[in-house]
mmCIF file of N, CA and C in Angstrom:
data_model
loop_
_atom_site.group_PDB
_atom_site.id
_atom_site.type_symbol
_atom_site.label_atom_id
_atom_site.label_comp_id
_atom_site.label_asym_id
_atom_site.label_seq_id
_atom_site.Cartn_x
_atom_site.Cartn_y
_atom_site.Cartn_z
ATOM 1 N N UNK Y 284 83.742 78.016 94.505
ATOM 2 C CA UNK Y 284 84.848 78.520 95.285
ATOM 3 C C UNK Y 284 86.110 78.415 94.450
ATOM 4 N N UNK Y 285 86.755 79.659 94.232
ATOM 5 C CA UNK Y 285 88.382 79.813 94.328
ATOM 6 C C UNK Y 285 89.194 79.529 94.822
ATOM 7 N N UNK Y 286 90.261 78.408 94.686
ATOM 8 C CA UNK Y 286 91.558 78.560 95.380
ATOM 9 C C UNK Y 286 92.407 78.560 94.520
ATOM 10 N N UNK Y 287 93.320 79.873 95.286
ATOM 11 C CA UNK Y 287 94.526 80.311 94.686
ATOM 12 C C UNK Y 287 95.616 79.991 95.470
ATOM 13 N N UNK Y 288 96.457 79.537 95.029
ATOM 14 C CA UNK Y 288 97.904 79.017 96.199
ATOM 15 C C UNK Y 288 98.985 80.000 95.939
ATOM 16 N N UNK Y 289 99.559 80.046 97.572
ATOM 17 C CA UNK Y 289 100.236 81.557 97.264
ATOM 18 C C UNK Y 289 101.739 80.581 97.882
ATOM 19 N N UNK Y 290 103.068 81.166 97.571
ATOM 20 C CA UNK Y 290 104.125 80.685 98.351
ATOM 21 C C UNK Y 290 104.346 79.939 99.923
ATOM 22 N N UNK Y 291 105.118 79.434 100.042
ATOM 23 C CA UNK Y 291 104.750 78.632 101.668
ATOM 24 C C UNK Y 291 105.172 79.920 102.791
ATOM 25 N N UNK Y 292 106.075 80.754 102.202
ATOM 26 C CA UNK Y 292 106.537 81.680 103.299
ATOM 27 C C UNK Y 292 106.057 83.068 103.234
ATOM 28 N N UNK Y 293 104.412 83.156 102.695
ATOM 29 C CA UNK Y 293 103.626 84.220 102.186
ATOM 30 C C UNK Y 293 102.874 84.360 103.368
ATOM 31 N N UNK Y 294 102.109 85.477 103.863
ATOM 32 C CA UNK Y 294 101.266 85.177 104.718
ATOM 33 C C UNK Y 294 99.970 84.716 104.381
ATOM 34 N N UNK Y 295 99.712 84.436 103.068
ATOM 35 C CA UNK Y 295 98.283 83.822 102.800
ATOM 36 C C UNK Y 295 98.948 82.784 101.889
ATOM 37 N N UNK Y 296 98.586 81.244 102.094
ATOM 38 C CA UNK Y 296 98.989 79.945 101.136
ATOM 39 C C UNK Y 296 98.212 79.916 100.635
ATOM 40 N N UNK Y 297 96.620 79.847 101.070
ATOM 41 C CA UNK Y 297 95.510 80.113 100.075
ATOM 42 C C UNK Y 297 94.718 80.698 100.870
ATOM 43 N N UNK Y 298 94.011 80.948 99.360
ATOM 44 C CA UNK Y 298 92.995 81.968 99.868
ATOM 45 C C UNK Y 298 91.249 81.453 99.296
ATOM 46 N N UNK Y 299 90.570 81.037 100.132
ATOM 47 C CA UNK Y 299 89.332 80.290 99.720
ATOM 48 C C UNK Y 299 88.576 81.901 99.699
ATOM 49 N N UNK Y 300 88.342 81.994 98.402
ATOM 50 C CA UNK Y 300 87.306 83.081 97.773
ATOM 51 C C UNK Y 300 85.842 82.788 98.295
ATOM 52 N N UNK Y 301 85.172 83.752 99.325
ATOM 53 C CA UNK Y 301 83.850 83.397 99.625
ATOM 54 C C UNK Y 301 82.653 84.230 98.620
ATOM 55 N N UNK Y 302 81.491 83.842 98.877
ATOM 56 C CA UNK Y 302 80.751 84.831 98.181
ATOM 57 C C UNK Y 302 80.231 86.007 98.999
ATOM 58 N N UNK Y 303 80.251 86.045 100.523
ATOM 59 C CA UNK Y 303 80.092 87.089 101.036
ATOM 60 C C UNK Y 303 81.161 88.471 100.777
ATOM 61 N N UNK Y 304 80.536 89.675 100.386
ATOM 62 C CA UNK Y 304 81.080 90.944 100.296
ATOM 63 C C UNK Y 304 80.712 91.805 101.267
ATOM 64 N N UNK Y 305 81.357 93.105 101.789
ATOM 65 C CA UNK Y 305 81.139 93.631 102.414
ATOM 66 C C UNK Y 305 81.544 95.189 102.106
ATOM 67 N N UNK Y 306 80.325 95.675 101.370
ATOM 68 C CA UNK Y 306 80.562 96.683 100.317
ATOM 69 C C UNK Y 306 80.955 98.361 101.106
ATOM 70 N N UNK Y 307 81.348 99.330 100.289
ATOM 71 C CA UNK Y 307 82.171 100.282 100.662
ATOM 72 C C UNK Y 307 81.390 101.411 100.114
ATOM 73 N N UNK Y 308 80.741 102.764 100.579
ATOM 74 C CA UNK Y 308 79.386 103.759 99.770
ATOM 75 C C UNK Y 308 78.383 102.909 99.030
ATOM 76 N N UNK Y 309 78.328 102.792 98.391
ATOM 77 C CA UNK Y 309 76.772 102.548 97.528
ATOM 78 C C UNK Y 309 76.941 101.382 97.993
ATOM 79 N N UNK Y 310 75.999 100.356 98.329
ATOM 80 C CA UNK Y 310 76.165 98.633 98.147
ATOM 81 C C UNK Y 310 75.681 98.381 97.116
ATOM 82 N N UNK Y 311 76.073 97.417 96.868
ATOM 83 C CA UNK Y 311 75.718 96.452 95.387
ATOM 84 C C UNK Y 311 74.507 95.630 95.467
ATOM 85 N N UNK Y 312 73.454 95.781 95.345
ATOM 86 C CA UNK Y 312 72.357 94.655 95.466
ATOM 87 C C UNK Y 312 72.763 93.495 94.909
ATOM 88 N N UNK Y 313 73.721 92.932 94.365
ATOM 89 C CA UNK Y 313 73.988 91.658 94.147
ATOM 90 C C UNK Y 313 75.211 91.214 95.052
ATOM 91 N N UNK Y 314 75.666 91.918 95.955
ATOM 92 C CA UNK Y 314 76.583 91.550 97.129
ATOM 93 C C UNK Y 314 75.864 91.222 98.198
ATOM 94 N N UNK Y 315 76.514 90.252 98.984
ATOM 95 C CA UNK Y 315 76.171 89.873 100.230
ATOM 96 C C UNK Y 315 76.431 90.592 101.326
ATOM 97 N N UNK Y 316 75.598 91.399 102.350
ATOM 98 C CA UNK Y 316 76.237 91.585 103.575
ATOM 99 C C UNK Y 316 76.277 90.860 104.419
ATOM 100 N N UNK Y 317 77.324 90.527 105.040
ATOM 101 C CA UNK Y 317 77.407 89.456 106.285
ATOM 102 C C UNK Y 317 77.962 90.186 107.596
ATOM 103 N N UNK Y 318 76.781 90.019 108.602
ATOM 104 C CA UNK Y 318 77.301 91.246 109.492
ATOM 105 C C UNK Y 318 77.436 90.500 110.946
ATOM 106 N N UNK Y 319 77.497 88.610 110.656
ATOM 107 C CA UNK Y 319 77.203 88.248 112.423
ATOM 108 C C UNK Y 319 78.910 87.616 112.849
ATOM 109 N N UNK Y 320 79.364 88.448 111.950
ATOM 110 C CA UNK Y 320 81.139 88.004 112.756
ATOM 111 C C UNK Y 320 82.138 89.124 112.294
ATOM 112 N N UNK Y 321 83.102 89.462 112.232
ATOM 113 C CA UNK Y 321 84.097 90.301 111.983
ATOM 114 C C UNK Y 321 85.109 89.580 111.063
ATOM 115 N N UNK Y 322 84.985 90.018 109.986
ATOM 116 C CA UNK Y 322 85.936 89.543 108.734
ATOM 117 C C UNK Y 322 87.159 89.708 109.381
ATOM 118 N N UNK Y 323 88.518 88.730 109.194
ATOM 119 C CA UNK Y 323 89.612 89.006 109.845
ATOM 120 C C UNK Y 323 90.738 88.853 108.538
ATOM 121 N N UNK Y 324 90.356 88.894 107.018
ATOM 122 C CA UNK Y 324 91.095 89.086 105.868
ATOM 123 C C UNK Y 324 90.674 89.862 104.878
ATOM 124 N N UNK Y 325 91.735 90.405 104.183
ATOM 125 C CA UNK Y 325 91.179 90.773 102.885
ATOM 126 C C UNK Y 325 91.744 90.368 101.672
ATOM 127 N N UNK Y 326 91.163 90.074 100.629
ATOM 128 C CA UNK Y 326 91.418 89.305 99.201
ATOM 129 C C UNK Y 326 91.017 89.959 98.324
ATOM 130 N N UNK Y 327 91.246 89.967 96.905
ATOM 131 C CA UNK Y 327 90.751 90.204 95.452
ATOM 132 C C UNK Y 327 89.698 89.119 95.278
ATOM 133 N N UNK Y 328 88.349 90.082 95.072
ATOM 134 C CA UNK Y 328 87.421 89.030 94.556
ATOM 135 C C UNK Y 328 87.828 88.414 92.929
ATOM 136 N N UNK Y 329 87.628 87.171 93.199
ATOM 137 C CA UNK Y 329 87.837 86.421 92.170
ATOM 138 C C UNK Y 329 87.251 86.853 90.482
ATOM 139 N N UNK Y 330 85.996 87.796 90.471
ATOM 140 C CA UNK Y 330 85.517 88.352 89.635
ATOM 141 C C UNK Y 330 86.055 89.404 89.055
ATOM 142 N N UNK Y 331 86.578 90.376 89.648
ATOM 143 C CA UNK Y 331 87.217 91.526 89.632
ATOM 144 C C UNK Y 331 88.228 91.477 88.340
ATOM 145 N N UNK Y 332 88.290 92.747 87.520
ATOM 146 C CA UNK Y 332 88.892 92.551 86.046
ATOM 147 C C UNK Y 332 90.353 93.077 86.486
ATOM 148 N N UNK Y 333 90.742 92.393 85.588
ATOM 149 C CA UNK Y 333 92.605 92.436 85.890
ATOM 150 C C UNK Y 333 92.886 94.275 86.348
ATOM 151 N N UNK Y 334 92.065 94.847 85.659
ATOM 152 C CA UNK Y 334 92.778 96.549 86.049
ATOM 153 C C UNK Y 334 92.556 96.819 87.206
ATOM 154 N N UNK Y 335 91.211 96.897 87.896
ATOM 155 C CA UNK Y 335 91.087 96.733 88.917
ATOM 156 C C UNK Y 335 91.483 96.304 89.834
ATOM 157 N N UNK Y 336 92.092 94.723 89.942
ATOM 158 C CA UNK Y 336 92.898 94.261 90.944
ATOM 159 C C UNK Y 336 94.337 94.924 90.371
ATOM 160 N N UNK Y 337 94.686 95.197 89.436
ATOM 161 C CA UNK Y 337 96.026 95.760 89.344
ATOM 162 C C UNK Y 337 96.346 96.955 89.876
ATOM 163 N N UNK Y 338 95.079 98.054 89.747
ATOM 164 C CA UNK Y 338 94.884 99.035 90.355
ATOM 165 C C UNK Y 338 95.044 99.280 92.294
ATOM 166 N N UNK Y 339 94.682 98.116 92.219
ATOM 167 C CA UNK Y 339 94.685 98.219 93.710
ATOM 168 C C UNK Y 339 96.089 97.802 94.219
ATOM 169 N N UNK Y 340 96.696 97.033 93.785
ATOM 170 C CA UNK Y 340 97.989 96.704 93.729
ATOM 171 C C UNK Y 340 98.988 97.954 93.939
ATOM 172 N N UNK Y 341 98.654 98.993 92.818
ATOM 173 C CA UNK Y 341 98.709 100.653 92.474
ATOM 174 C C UNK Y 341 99.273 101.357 93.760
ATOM 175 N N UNK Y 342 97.557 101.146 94.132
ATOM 176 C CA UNK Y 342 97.081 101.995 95.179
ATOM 177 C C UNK Y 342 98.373 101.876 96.598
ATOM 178 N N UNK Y 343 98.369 100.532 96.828
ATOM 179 C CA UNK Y 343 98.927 100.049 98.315
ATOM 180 C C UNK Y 343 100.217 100.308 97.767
ATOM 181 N N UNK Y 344 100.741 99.664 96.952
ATOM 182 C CA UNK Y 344 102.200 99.434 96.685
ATOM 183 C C UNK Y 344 102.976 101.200 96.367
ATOM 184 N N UNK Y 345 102.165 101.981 95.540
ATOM 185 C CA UNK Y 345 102.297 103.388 95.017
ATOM 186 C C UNK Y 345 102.522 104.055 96.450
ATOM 187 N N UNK Y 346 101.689 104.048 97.122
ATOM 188 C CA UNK Y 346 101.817 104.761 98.493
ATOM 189 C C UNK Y 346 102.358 104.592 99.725
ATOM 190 N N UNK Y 347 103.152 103.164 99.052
ATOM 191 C CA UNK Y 347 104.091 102.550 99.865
ATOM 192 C C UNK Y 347 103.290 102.702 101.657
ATOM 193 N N UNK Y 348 102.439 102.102 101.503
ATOM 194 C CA UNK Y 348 101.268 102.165 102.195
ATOM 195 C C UNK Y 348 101.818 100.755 103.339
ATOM 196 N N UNK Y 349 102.488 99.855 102.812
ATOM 197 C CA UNK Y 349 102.980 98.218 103.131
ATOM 198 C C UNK Y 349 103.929 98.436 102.571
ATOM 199 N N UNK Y 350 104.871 97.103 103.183
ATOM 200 C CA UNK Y 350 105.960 96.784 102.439
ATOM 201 C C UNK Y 350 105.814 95.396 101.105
ATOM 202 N N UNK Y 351 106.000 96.403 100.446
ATOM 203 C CA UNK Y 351 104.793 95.196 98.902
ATOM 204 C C UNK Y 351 106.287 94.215 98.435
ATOM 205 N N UNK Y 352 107.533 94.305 99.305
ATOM 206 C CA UNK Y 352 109.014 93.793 98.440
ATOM 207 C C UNK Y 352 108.818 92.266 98.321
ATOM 208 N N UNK Y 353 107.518 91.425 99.512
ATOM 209 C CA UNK Y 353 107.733 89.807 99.304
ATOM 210 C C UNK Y 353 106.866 89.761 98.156
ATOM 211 N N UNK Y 354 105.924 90.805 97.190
ATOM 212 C CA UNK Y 354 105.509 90.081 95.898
ATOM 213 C C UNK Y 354 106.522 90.652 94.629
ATOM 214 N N UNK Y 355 107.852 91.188 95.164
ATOM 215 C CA UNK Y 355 108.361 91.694 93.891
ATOM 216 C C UNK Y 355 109.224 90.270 93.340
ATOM 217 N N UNK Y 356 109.475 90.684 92.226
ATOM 218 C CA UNK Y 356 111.107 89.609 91.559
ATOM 219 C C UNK Y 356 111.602 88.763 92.508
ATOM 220 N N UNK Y 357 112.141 87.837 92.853
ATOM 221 C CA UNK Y 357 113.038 87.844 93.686
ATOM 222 C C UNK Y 357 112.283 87.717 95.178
ATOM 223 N N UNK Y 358 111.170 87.884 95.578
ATOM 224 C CA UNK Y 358 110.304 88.104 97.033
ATOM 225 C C UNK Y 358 110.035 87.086 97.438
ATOM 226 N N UNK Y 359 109.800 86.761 98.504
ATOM 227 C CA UNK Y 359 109.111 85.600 99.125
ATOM 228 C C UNK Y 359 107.589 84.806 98.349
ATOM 229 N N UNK Y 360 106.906 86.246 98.243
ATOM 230 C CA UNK Y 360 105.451 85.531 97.970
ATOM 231 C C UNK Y 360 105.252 85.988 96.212
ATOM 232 N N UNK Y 361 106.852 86.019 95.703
ATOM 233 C CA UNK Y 361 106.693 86.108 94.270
ATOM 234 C C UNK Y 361 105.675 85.435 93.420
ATOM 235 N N UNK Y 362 106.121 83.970 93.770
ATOM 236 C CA UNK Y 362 105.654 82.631 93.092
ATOM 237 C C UNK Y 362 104.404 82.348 94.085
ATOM 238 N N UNK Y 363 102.877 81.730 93.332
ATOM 239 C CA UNK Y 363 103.091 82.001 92.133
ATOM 240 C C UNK Y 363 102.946 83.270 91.598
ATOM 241 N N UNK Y 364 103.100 83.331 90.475
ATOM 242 C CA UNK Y 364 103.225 84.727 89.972
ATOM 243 C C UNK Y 364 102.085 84.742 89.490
ATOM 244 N N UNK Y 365 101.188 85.686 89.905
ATOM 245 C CA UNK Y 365 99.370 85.828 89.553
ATOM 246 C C UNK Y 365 99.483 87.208 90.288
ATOM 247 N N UNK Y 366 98.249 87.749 89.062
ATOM 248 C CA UNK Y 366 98.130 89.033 89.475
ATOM 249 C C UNK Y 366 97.176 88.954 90.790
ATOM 250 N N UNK Y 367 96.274 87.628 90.774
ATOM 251 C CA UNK Y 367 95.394 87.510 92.026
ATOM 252 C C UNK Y 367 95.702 87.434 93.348
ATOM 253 N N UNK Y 368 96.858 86.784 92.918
ATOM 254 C CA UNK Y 368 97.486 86.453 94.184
ATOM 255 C C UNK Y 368 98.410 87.392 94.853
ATOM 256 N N UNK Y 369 98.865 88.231 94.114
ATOM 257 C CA UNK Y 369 99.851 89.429 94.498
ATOM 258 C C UNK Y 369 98.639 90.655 95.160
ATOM 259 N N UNK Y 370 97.622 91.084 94.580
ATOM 260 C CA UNK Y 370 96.406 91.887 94.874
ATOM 261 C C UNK Y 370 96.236 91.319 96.298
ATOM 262 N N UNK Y 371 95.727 90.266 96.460
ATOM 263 C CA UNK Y 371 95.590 89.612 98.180
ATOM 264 C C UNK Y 371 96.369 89.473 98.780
ATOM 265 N N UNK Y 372 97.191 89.529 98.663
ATOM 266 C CA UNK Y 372 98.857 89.503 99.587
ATOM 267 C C UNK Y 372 98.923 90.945 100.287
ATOM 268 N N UNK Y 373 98.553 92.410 99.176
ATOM 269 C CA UNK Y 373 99.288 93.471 99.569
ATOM 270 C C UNK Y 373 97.697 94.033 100.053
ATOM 271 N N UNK Y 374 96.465 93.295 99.677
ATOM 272 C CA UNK Y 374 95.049 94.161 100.589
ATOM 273 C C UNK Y 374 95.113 93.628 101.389
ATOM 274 N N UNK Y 375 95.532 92.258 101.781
ATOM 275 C CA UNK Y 375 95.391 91.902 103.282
ATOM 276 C C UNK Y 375 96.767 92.247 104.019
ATOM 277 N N UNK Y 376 97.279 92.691 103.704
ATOM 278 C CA UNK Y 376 98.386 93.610 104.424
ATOM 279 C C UNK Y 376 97.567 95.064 104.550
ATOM 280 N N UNK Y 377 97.406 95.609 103.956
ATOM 281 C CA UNK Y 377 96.694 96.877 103.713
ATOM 282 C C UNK Y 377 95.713 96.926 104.921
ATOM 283 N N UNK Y 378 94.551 95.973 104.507
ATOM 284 C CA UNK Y 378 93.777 95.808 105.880
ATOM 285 C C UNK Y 378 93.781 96.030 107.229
ATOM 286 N N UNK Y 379 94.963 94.828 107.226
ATOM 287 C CA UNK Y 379 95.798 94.878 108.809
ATOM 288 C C UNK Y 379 95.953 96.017 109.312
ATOM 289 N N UNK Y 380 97.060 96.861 108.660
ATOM 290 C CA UNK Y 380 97.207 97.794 109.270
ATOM 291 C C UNK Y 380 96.534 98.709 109.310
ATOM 292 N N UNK Y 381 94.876 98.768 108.893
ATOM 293 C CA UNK Y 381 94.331 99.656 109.238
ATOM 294 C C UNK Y 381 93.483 98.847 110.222
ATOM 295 N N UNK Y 382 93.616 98.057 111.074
ATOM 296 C CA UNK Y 382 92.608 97.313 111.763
ATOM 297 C C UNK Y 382 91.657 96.869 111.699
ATOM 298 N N UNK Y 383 91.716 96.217 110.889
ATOM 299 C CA UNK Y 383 90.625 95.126 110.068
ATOM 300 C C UNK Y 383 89.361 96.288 109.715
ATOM 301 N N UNK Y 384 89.641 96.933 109.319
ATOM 302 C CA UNK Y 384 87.999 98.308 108.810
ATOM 303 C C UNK Y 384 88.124 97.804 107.753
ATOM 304 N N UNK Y 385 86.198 97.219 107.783
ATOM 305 C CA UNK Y 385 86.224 96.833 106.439
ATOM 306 C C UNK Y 385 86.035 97.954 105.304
ATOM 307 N N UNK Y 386 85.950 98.994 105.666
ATOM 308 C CA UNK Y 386 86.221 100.091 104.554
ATOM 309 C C UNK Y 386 87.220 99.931 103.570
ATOM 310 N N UNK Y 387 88.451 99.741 104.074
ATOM 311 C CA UNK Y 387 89.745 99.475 102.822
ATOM 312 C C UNK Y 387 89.790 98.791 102.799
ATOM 313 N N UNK Y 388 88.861 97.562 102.650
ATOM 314 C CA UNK Y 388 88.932 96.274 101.896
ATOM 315 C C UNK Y 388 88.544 96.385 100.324
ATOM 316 N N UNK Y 389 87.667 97.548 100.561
ATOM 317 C CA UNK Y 389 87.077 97.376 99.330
ATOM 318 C C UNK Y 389 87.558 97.821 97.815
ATOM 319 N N UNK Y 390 88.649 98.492 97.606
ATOM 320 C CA UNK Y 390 89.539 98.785 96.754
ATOM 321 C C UNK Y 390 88.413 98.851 95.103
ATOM 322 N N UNK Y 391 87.791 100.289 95.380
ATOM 323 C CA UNK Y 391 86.817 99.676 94.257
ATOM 324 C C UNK Y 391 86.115 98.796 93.840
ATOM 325 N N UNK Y 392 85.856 97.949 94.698
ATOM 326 C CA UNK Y 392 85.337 96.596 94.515
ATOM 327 C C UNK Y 392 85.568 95.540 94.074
ATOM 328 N N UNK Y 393 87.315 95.759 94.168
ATOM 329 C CA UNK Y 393 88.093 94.646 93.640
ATOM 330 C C UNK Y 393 88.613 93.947 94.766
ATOM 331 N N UNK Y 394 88.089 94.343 96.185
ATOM 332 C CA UNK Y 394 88.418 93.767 96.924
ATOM 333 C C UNK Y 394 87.137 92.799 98.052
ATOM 334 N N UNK Y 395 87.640 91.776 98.834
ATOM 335 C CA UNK Y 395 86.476 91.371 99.738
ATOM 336 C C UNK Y 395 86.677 90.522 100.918
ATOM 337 N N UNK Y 396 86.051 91.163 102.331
ATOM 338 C CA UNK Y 396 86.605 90.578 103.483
ATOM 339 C C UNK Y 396 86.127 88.707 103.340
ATOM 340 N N UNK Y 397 87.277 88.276 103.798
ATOM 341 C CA UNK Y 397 87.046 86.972 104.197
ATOM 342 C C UNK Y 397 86.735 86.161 105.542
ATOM 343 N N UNK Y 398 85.731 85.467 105.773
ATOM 344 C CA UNK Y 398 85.445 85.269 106.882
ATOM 345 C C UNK Y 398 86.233 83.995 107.801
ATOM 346 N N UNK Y 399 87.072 82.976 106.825
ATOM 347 C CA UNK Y 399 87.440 81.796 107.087
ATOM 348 C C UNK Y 399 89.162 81.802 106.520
ATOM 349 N N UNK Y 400 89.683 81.597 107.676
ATOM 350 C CA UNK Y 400 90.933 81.845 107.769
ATOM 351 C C UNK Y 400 91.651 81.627 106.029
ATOM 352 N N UNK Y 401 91.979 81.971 105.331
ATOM 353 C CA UNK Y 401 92.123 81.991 104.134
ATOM 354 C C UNK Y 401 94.065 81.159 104.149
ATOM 355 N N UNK Y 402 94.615 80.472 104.963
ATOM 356 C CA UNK Y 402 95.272 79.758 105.215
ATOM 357 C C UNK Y 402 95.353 78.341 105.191
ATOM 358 N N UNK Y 403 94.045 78.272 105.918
ATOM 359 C CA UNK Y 403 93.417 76.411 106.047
ATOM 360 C C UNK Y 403 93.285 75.747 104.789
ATOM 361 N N UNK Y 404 93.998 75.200 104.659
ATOM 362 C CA UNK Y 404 93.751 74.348 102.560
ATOM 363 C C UNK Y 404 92.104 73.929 102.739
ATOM 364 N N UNK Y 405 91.400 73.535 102.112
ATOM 365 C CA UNK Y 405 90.404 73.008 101.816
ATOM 366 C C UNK Y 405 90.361 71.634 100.717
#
């Protein structure tokens, strides 16, 4: 397990990286489906290569899709400053507002629903 610590006034402080995925067209035979609860986050899998999660970053922030201003300069959920942590900040915003469908979680597969409040420190 991953933990990444995000700002105190971020909406995710951490984010405990699970190994369940919940894949988007083709599935991955090396992903997990987990289908006996309703994922209520979304995160950058911890595996995922920097373009990819940067890409997705792209995606939400480019289309001004969210308001991405608490991971800019100067933002609330600036610090820390990780590309991991900025990627999960703006897909689980992303998410939300599409009502938790785990479809746009999956951001190319740089993304992955979380099942356990990704808040609770561990």
């Amino acid at each position: 397990m991953q933990i990444m610590k995000m700002g105190v006034n971020c909406t995710m402080m951490v984010v405990m990286m699970l190994s369940g995925v919940l894949a988007w067209g083709e599935p991955d035979p090396n992903d997990t489906m987990i289908t006996w609860q309703e994922p209520h986050w979304c995160v950058a899998k911890p595996n995922s290569s920097e373009a990819a999660v940067h890409d997705a970053i792209h995606f939400v922030c480019g289309k001004k899709a969210v308001d991405c201003s608490p991971i800019a300069h100067g933002g609330a959920c600036y610090f820390p400053r990780s590309l991991y942590n900025h990627a999960s900040f703006v897909m689980n915003r992303y998410y939300q507002l599409h009502a938790r469908n785990a479809r746009v979680c999956n951001f190319r597969r740089a993304g992955m629903a979380a099942f356990s409040n990704p808040n609770t420190p561990t």
